[in-house]
XYZ file of C-alpha atoms in Angstrom:
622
model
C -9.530 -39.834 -53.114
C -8.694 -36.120 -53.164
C -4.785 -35.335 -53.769
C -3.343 -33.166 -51.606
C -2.383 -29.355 -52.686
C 1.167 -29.270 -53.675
C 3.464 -26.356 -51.802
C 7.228 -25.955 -51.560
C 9.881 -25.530 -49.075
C 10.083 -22.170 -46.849
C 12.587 -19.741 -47.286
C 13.003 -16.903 -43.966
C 12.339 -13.503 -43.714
C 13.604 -11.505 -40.828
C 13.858 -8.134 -39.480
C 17.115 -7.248 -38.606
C 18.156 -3.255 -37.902
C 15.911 -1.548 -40.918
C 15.983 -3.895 -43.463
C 14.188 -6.763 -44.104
C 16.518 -10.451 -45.642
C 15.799 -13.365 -47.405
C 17.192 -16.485 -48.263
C 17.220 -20.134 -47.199
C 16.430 -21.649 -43.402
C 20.169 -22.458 -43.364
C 22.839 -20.440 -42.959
C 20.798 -17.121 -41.236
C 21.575 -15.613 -37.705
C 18.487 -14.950 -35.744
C 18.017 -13.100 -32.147
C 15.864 -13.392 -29.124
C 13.331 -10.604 -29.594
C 13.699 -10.112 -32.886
C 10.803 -11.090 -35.198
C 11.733 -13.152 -38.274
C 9.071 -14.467 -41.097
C 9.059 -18.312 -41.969
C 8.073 -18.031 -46.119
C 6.030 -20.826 -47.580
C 5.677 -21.185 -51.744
C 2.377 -22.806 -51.331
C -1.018 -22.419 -53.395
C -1.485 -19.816 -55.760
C -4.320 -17.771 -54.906
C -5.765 -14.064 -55.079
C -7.909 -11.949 -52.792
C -11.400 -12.526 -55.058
C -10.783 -15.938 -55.829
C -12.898 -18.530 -56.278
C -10.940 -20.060 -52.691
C -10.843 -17.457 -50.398
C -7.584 -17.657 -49.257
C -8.359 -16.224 -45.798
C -11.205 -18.495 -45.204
C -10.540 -21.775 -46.653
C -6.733 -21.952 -46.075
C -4.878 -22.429 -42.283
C -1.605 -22.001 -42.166
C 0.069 -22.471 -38.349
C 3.406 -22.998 -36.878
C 4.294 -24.499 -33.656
C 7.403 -23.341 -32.372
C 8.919 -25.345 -29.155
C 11.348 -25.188 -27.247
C 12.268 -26.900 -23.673
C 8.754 -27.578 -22.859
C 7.688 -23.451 -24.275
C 5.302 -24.138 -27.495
C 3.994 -21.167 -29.409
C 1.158 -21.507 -31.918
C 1.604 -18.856 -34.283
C -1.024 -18.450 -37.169
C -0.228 -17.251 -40.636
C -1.308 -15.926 -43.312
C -1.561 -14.920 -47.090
C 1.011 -12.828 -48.433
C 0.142 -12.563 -52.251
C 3.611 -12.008 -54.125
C 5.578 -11.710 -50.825
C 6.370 -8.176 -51.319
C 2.579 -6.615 -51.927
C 3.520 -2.901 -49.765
C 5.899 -2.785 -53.090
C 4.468 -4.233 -55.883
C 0.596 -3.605 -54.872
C -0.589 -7.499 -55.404
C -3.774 -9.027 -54.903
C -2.451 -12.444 -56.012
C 0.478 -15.025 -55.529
C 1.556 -17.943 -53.766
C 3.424 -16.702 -50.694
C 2.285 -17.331 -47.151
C 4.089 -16.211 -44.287
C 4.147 -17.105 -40.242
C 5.967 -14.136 -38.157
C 7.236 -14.932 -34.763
C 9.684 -13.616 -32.138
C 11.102 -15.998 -29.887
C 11.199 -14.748 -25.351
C 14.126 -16.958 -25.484
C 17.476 -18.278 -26.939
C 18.249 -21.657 -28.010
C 16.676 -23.939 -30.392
C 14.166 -23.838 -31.325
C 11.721 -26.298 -33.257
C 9.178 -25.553 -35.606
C 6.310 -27.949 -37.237
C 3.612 -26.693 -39.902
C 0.448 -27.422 -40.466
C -1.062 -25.659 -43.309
C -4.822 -27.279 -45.167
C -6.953 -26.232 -47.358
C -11.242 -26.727 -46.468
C -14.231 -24.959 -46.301
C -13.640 -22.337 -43.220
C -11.073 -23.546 -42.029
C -9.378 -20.718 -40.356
C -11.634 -19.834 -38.245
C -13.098 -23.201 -37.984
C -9.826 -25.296 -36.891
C -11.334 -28.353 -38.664
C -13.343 -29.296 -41.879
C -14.660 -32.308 -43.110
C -12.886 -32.166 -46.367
C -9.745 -30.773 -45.393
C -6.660 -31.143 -47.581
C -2.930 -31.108 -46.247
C -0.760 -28.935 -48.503
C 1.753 -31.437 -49.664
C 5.038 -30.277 -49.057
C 4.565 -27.884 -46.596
C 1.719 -30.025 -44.088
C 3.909 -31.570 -41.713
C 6.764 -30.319 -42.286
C 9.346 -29.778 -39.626
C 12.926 -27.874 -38.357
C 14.917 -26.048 -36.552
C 16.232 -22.664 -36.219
C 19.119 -21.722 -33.786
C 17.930 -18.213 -31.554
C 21.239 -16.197 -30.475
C 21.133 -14.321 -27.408
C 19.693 -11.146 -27.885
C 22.092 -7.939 -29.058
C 21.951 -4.401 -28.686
C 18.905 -2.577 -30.568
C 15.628 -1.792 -30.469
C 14.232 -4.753 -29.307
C 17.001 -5.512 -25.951
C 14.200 -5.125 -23.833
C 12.002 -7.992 -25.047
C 8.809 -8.622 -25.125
C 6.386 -6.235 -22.813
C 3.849 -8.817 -20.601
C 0.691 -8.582 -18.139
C 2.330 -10.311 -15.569
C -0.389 -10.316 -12.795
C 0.460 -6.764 -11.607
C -0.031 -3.238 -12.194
C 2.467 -2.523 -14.357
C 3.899 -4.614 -17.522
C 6.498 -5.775 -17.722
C 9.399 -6.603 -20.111
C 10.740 -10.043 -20.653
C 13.871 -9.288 -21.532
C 15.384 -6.133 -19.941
C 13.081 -6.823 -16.640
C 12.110 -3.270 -16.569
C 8.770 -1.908 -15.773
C 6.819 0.018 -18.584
C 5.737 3.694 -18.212
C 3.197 5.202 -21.309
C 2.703 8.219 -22.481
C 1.756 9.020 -26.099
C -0.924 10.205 -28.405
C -4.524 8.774 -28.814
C -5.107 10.868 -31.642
C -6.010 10.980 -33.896
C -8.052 7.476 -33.848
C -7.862 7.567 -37.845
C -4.035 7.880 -37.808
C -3.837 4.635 -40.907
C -6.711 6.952 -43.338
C -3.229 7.849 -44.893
C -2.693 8.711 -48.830
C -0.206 6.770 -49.096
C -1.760 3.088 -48.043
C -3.762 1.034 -50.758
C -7.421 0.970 -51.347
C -7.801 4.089 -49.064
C -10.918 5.949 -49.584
C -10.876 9.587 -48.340
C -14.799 9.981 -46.904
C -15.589 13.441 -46.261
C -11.620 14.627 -47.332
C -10.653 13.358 -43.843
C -7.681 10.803 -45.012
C -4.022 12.703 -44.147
C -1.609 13.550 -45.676
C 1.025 14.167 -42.491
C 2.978 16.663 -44.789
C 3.588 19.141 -41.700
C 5.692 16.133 -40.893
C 7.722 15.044 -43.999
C 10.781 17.351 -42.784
C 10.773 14.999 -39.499
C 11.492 12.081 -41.247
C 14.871 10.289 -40.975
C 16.347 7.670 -43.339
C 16.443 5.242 -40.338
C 13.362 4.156 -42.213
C 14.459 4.020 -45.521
C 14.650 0.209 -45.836
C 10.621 0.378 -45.195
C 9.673 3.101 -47.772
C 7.408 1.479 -50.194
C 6.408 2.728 -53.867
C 9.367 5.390 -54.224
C 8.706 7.355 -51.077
C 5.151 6.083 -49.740
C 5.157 6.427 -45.985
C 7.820 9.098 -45.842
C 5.286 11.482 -43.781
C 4.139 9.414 -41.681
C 7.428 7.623 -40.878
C 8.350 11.247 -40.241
C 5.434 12.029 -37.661
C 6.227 9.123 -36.009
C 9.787 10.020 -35.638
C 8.386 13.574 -34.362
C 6.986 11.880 -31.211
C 10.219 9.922 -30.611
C 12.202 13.473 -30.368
C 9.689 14.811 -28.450
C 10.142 11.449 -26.016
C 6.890 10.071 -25.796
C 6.644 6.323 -26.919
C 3.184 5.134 -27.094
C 0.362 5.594 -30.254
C -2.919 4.105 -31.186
C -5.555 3.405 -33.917
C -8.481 1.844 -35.057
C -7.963 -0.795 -37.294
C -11.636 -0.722 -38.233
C -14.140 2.035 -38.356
C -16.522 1.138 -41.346
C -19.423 3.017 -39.676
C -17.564 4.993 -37.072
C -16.674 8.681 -37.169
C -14.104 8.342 -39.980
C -15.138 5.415 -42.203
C -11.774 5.720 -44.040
C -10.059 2.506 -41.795
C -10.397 -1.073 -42.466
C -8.463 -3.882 -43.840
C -11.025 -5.410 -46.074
C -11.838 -5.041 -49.776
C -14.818 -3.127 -50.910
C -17.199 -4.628 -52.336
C -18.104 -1.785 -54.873
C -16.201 1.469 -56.419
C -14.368 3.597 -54.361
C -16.021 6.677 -55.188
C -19.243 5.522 -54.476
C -18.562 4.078 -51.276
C -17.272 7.806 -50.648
C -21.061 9.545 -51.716
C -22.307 6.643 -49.193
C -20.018 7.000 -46.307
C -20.022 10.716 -46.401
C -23.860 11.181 -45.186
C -23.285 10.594 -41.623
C -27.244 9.024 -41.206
C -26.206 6.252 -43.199
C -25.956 2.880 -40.922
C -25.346 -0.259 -43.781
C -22.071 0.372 -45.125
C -20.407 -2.743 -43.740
C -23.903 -4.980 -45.711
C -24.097 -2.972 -48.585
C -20.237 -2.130 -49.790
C -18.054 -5.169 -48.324
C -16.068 -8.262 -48.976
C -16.291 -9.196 -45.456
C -14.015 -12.273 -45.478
C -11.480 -10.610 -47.967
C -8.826 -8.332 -47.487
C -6.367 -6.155 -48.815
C -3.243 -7.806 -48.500
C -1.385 -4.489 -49.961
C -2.718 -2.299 -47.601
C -1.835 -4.396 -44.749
C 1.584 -5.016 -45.299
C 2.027 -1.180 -45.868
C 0.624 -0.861 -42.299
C 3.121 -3.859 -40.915
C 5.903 -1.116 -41.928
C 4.479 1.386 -40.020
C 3.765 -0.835 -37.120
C 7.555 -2.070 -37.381
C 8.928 1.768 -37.915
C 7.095 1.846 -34.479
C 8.515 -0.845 -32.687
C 12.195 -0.086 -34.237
C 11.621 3.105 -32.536
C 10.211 1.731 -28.985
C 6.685 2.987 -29.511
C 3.670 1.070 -28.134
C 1.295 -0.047 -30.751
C -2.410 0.380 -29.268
C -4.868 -1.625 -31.804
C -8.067 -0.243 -31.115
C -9.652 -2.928 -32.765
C -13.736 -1.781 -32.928
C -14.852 1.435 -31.974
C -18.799 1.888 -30.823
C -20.498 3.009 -33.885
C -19.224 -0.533 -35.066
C -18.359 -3.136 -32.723
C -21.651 -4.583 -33.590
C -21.393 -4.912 -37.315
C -19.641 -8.175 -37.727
C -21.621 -11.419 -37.854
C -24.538 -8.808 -36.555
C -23.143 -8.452 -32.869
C -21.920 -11.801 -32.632
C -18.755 -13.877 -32.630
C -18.954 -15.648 -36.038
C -16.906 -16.397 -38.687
C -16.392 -12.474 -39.777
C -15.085 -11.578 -36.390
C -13.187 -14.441 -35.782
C -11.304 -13.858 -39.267
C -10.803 -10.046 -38.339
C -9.047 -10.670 -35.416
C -7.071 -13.667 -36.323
C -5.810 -11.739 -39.538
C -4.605 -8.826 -37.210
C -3.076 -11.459 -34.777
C -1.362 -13.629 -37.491
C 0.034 -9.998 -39.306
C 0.617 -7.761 -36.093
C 1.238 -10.141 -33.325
C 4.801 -10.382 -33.363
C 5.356 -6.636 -32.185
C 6.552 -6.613 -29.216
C 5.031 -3.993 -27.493
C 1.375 -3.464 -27.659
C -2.267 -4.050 -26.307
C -5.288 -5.280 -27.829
C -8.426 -3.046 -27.140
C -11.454 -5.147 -27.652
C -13.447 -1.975 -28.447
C -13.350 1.479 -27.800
C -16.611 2.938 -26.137
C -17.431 -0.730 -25.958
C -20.970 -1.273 -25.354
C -21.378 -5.105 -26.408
C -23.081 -7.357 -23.953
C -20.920 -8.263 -21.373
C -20.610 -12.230 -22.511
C -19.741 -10.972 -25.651
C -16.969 -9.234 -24.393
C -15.537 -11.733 -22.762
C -15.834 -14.020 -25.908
C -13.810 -11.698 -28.176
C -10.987 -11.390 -25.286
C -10.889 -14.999 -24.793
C -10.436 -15.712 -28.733
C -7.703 -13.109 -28.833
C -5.990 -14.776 -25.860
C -6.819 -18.402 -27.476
C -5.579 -17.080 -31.071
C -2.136 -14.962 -30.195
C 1.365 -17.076 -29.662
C 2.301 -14.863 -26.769
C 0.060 -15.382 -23.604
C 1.490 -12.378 -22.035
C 0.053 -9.498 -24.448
C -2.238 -6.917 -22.418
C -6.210 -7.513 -23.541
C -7.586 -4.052 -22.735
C -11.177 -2.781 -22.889
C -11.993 1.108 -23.323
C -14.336 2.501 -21.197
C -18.444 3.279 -22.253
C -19.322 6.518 -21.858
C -20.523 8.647 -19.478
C -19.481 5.321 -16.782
C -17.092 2.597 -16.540
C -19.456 0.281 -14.754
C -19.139 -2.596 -17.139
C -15.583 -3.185 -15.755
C -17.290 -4.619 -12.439
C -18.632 -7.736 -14.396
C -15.190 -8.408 -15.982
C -12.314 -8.184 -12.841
C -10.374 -10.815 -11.751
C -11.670 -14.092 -13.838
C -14.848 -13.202 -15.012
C -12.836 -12.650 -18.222
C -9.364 -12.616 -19.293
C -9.052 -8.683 -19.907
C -5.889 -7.968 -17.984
C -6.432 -3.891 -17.710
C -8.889 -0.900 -18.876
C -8.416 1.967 -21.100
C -10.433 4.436 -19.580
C -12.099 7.337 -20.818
C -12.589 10.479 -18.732
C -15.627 12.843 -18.983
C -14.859 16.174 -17.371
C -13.414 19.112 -19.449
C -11.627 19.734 -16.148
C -10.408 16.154 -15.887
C -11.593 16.090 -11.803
C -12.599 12.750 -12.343
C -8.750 11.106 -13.435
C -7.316 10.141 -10.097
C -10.860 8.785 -8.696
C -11.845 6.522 -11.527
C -8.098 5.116 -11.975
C -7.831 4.321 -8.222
C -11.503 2.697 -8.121
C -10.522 0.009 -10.350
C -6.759 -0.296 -9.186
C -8.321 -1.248 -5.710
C -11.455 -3.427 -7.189
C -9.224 -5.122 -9.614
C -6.801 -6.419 -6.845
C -9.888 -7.072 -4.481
C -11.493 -9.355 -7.192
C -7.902 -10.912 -7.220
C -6.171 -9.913 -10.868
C -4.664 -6.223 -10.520
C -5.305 -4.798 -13.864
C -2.433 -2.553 -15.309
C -4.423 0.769 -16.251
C -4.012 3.654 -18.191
C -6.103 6.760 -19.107
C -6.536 6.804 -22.704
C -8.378 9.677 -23.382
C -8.814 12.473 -20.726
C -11.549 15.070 -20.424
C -15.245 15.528 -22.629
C -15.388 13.958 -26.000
C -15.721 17.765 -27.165
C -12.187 19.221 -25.910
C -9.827 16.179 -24.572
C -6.332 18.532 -24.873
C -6.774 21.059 -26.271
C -3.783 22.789 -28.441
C -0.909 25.227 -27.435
C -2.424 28.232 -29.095
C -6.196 27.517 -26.737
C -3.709 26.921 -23.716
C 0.062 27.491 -23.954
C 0.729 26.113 -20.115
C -1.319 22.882 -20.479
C -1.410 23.338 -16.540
C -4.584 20.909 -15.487
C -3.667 18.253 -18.029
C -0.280 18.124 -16.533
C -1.278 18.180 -12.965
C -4.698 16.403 -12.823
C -4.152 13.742 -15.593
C -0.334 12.864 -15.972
C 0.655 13.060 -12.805
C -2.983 12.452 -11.431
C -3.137 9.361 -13.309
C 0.503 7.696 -12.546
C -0.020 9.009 -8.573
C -3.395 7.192 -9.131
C -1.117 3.971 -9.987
C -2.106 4.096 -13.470
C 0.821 2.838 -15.458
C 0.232 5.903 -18.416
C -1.677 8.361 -20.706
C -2.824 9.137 -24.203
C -4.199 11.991 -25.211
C -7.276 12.502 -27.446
C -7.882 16.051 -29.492
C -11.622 16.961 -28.420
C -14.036 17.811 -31.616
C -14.431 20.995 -30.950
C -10.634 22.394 -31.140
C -8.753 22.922 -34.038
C -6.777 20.061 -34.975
C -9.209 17.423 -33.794
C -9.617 13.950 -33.496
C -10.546 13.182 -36.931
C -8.625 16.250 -39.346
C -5.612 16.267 -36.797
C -2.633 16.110 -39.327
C 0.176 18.110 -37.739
C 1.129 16.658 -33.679
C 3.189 20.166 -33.442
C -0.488 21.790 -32.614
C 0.148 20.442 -28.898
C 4.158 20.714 -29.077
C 4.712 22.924 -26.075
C 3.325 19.939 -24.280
C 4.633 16.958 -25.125
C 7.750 17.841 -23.182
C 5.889 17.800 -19.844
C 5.083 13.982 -20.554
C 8.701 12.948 -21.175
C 9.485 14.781 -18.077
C 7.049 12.487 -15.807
C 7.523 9.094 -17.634
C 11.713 10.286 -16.994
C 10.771 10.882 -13.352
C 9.047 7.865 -12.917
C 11.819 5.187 -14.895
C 14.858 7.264 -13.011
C 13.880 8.533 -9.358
C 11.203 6.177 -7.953
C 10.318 2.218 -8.155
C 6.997 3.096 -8.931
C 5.955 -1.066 -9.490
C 6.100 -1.009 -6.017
C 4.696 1.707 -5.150
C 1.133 2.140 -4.516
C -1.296 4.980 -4.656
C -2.458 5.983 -0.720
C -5.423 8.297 -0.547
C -5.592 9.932 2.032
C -8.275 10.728 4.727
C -7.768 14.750 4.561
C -10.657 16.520 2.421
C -8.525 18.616 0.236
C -8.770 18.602 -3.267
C -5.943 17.278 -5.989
C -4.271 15.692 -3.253
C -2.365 12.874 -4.539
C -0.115 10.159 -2.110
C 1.676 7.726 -4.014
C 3.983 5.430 -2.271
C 5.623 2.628 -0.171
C 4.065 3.349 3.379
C 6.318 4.585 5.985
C 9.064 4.537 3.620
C 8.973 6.565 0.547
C 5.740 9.334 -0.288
C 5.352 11.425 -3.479
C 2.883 14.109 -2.672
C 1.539 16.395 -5.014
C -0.606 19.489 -4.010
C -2.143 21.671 -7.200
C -0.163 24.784 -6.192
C 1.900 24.286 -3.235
C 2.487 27.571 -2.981
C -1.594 28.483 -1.695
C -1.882 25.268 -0.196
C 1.583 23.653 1.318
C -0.546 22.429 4.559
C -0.963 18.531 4.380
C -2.082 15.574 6.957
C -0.978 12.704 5.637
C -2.143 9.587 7.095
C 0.955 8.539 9.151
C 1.377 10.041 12.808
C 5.133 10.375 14.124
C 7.378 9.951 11.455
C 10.264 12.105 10.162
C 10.533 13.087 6.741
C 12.983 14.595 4.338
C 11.390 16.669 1.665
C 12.670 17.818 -2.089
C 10.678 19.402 -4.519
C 10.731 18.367 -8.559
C 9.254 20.687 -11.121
C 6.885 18.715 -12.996
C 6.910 21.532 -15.673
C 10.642 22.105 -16.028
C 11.921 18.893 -14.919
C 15.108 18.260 -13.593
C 16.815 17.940 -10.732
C 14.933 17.220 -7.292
C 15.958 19.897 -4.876
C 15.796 21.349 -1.075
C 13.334 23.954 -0.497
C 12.698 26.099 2.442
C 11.758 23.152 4.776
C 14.072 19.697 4.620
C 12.266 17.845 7.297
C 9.144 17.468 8.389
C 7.631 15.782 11.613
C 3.927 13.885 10.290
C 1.169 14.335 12.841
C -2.387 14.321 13.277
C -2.704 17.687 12.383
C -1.948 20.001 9.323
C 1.851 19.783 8.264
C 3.497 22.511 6.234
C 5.498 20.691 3.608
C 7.506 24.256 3.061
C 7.689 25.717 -0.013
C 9.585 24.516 -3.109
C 13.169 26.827 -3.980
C 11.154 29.119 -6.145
C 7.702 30.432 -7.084
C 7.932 30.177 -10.758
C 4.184 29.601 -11.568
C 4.642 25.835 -11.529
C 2.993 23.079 -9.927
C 5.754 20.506 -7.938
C 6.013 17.531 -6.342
C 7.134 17.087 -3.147
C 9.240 13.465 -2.299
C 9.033 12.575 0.866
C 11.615 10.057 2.217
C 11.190 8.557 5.928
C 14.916 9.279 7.415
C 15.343 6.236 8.955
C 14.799 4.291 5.804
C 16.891 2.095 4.408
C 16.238 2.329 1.033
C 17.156 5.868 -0.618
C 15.599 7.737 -3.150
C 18.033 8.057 -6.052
């Protein structure tokens, strides 16, 4: 009879301001929202052992509460502490999770040791870890407090918007897309720097603050990065992605797994772009660095401490069909479960099953549904990024032909005409097939010039009017924005976000406008019958209209598609921002022919919005 493998009690490790605590179950103060870490002394083990401790061990925890159960998986931590110490060995094993809800809470384990197991769920000669299998308690949850995670946990909640659980306010994005290779950073373990594309972010080391000292690691590792991140908070944007894997993609300097070979040689491999076998011919590809990923978990958690939406790009094209050869096998399965069981717990963020997806369709719904099946927390967004030059797949997945609860669409045109259209298509088809997707635009105009940077264009006038406001008017519930290949600071060798700085101002001032004038959740975009171009309606029919016209002051002359009623109009300067104000018309009468909304208080070279409110409404714009 085979003995079971001997563990040892957990201790808990939670987040709690900056800083990360330890000690026993007993005696520690935990708070809705806030992620904490259950500790397990279990098997020793190491990353190239003869057990592969991310294959052959499963570690999960089921939380409950009051009829709520949470599943959460977990996973192998080396010493405990590897962002510090660098390990590829030990005997820790943690389990993150952040309970929606105060109370108690109950916990089980179940943690085995057999062939597979973690992807498999079973094995025929599966061992419990005594000590730990089985195992049971409690934990008291407090009410949550004042901080950075108040608002709780963001959710798909069956609408266009998301949605947090705590707060109950509505979520409005807008952030960075670039550059995709954001984690090739010096400072993470095991690195490599193909074609000298891994970053530095020195430009940003003088933006760092020492509200993330407590997640320095190695001296000052991070420092730059922690400071670019904190660059984007000032400049009040609150969203940021990356791939998590791009073995064969445009970088080849991202992935959480071990090489297989020398660094330096899988540089002289990577760097000839014709080359197609990387992920056969250089990988462990069921063994990971557990270093390098908890040195990304303090990035990720600088993020949320700082209110940022974490968008895991989890495949990109070039190699979303490199695992288990284009299927979902045990490679795949491990991938994801690994970024689930280390990541999860983050409360705001969105899985993107690929971006430029091109897998066949049943494929795609496969990998949602296992991210769905694998993550604790039912609500997170499953997104899919849009396949070049059309977005067509999205018609086989709406409503439940999968579980994808939104799109992250790419544009095509330099002169991002094609925003508005392509966000409102699949707003309306999504509710039609009966699950409205929450949508955002994640990477505006061509693949060769996205946004461009302040020097090519200091007034950033078309990406303001045609894609942030074009894209919330549109319903869309956000933006990121994607350096094109062709300008300076691109995609790939961006390093410095100051290249677009004039501009990220203009974002905070729409995603302001949006949380403080307008209940945009229930508002809805309402094209309109008039042939006139960048016309956008937005609103709550016969109530409440935002209309925006690209240069009012040419074209003021509207028909909207509403006959009789009386409107009040104010203007608000979607370059400037501020307050809304009168201009030289303050009502209007709508009929079936043109109607001059006036002119807004000033022609300063800007493009406004005008707010219409019906007179006899009710409800008041604020």
């Amino acid at each position: 009879m085979k003995k079971p493998v001997r563990g040892f009690l957990p201790i808990v490790v939670f987040a709690m301001g900056t800083g990360w605590l330890a000690g026993s179950a007993e005696g520690q103060t935990y708070y809705q929202f806030e992620p904490f870490t259950l500790s397990f002394t279990g098997p020793n083990a190491s990353e190239l052992g003869e057990i592969n401790p991310f294959m052959d061990y499963r570690l999960d925890v089921t939380f409950t509460r009051s009829g709520e159960s949470h599943v959460v998986p977990g996973y192998f931590a080396a010493d405990g502490d590897a962002a510090e110490t660098g390990a590829d060995s030990g005997d820790q094993w943690h389990v993150k999770f952040a309970a929606n809800r105060p109370g108690v809470w109950q916990y089980s384990v179940s943690f085995k040791q057999g062939r597979n197991i973690a992807v498999t769920g079973a094995s025929t000669d599966a061992l419990p870890i005594e000590g730990i299998d089985g195992q049971s308690g409690a934990i008291t949850v407090l009410e949550k407090r004042e901080g950075p995670y108040a608002d709780g946990r963001l959710e798909y909640i069956g609408e266009h918007y998301l949605k947090f659980s705590g707060s109950g306010e509505y979520f409005i994005k807008v952030g960075v897309d670039s550059p995709e290779n954001l984690l090739a950073y010096d400072d993470f373990d095991g690195t490599p720097n193909v074609a000298g594309r891994r970053k530095s972010w020195d430009a940003h080391r003088g933006d760092y603050d020492d509200d993330a000292a407590a997640l320095l690691w190695q001296g000052e590792k991070g420092k730059s990065l922690f400071g670019a991140i904190n660059y984007l908070h000032d400049k009040g944007l609150n969203a940021f992605s990356f791939l998590t894997f791009n073995v064969d993609g445009d970088d080849r300097n991202v992935f959480p797994h071990l090489l297989s070979t020398d660094r330096e040689a899988y540089e002289g491999y990577a760097s000839n772009g014709q080359n197609r076998e990387a992920w056969e011919s250089y990988f462990h590809k069921t063994r990971l660095d557990v270093s390098k990923l908890a040195q990304w978990e303090r990035v990720f958690t600088y993020g949320g401490q700082k209110g940022f939406f974490l968008h895991f790009k989890t495949q990109e094209e070039e190699t979303d069909h490199l695992m288990d050869a284009g299927s979902l096998g045990n490679e795949q399965k491990l991938y994801y479960r690994e970024l689930i069981a280390r990541f999860g717990h983050h409360p705001r963020l969105n899985w993107n099953i690929g971006e430029e997806n091109d897998l066949p369709r049943e494929l795609q719904r496969e990998i949602a549904a296992y991210i769905r099946a694998t993550s604790a927390y039912k609500g997170q967004h499953i997104v899919m990024h849009t396949f070049p030059p059309e977005d067509y797949f999205y018609a086989d997945l709406v409503g439940d032909q999968s579980v994808l609860t939104g799109a992250s669409i790419q544009g095509q045109r330099p002169d991002f005409r094609d925003v508005y259209t392509r966000i409102v298509r699949w707003y309306h088809e999504s509710e039609e097939a009966g699950k409205p997707w929450a949508i955002a635009i994640d990477e505006a105009g061509s693949g060769a010039w996205g946004l461009v940077t302040d020097a090519e264009n200091p007034t950033h006038d078309e990406a303001r009017v045609r894609v942030i406001w074009g894209s919330l008017l549109a319903g869309g519930f956000g933006v990121e924005w994607y350096f094109g290949y062709q300008s300076p600071h691109n995609d790939l060798v961006a390093n410095d976000y100051r290249s677009r700085d004039l501009f990220w101002k203009q974002n905070a001032i729409a995603r302001r406008f949006f949380e403080d004038h307008v209940p945009f959740h229930i508002m809805r975009p309402l094209p309109q019958s008039m042939p006139l171009d960048f016309l956008y309606v937005f609103g709550i029919p016969d109530e409440h209209y935002l209309v925006m016209v690209e240069n009012p002051v040419k074209r003021n002359a509207v028909r909207l598609d509403t006959v009789g009623t009386r409107f009040g109009v104010q203007w608000f300067d979607t370059r400037n921002g501020g307050d809304l104000v009168s201009g030289t018309i303050d009502e209007i009468v709508a009929t079936d022919t043109l109607v001059s909304l006036g002119l807004p208080p000033a022609d300063i070279g800007s493009d406004w919005l005008a707010v219409l409110e019906v007179l006899n409404s009710e409800e008041r714009l604020q």
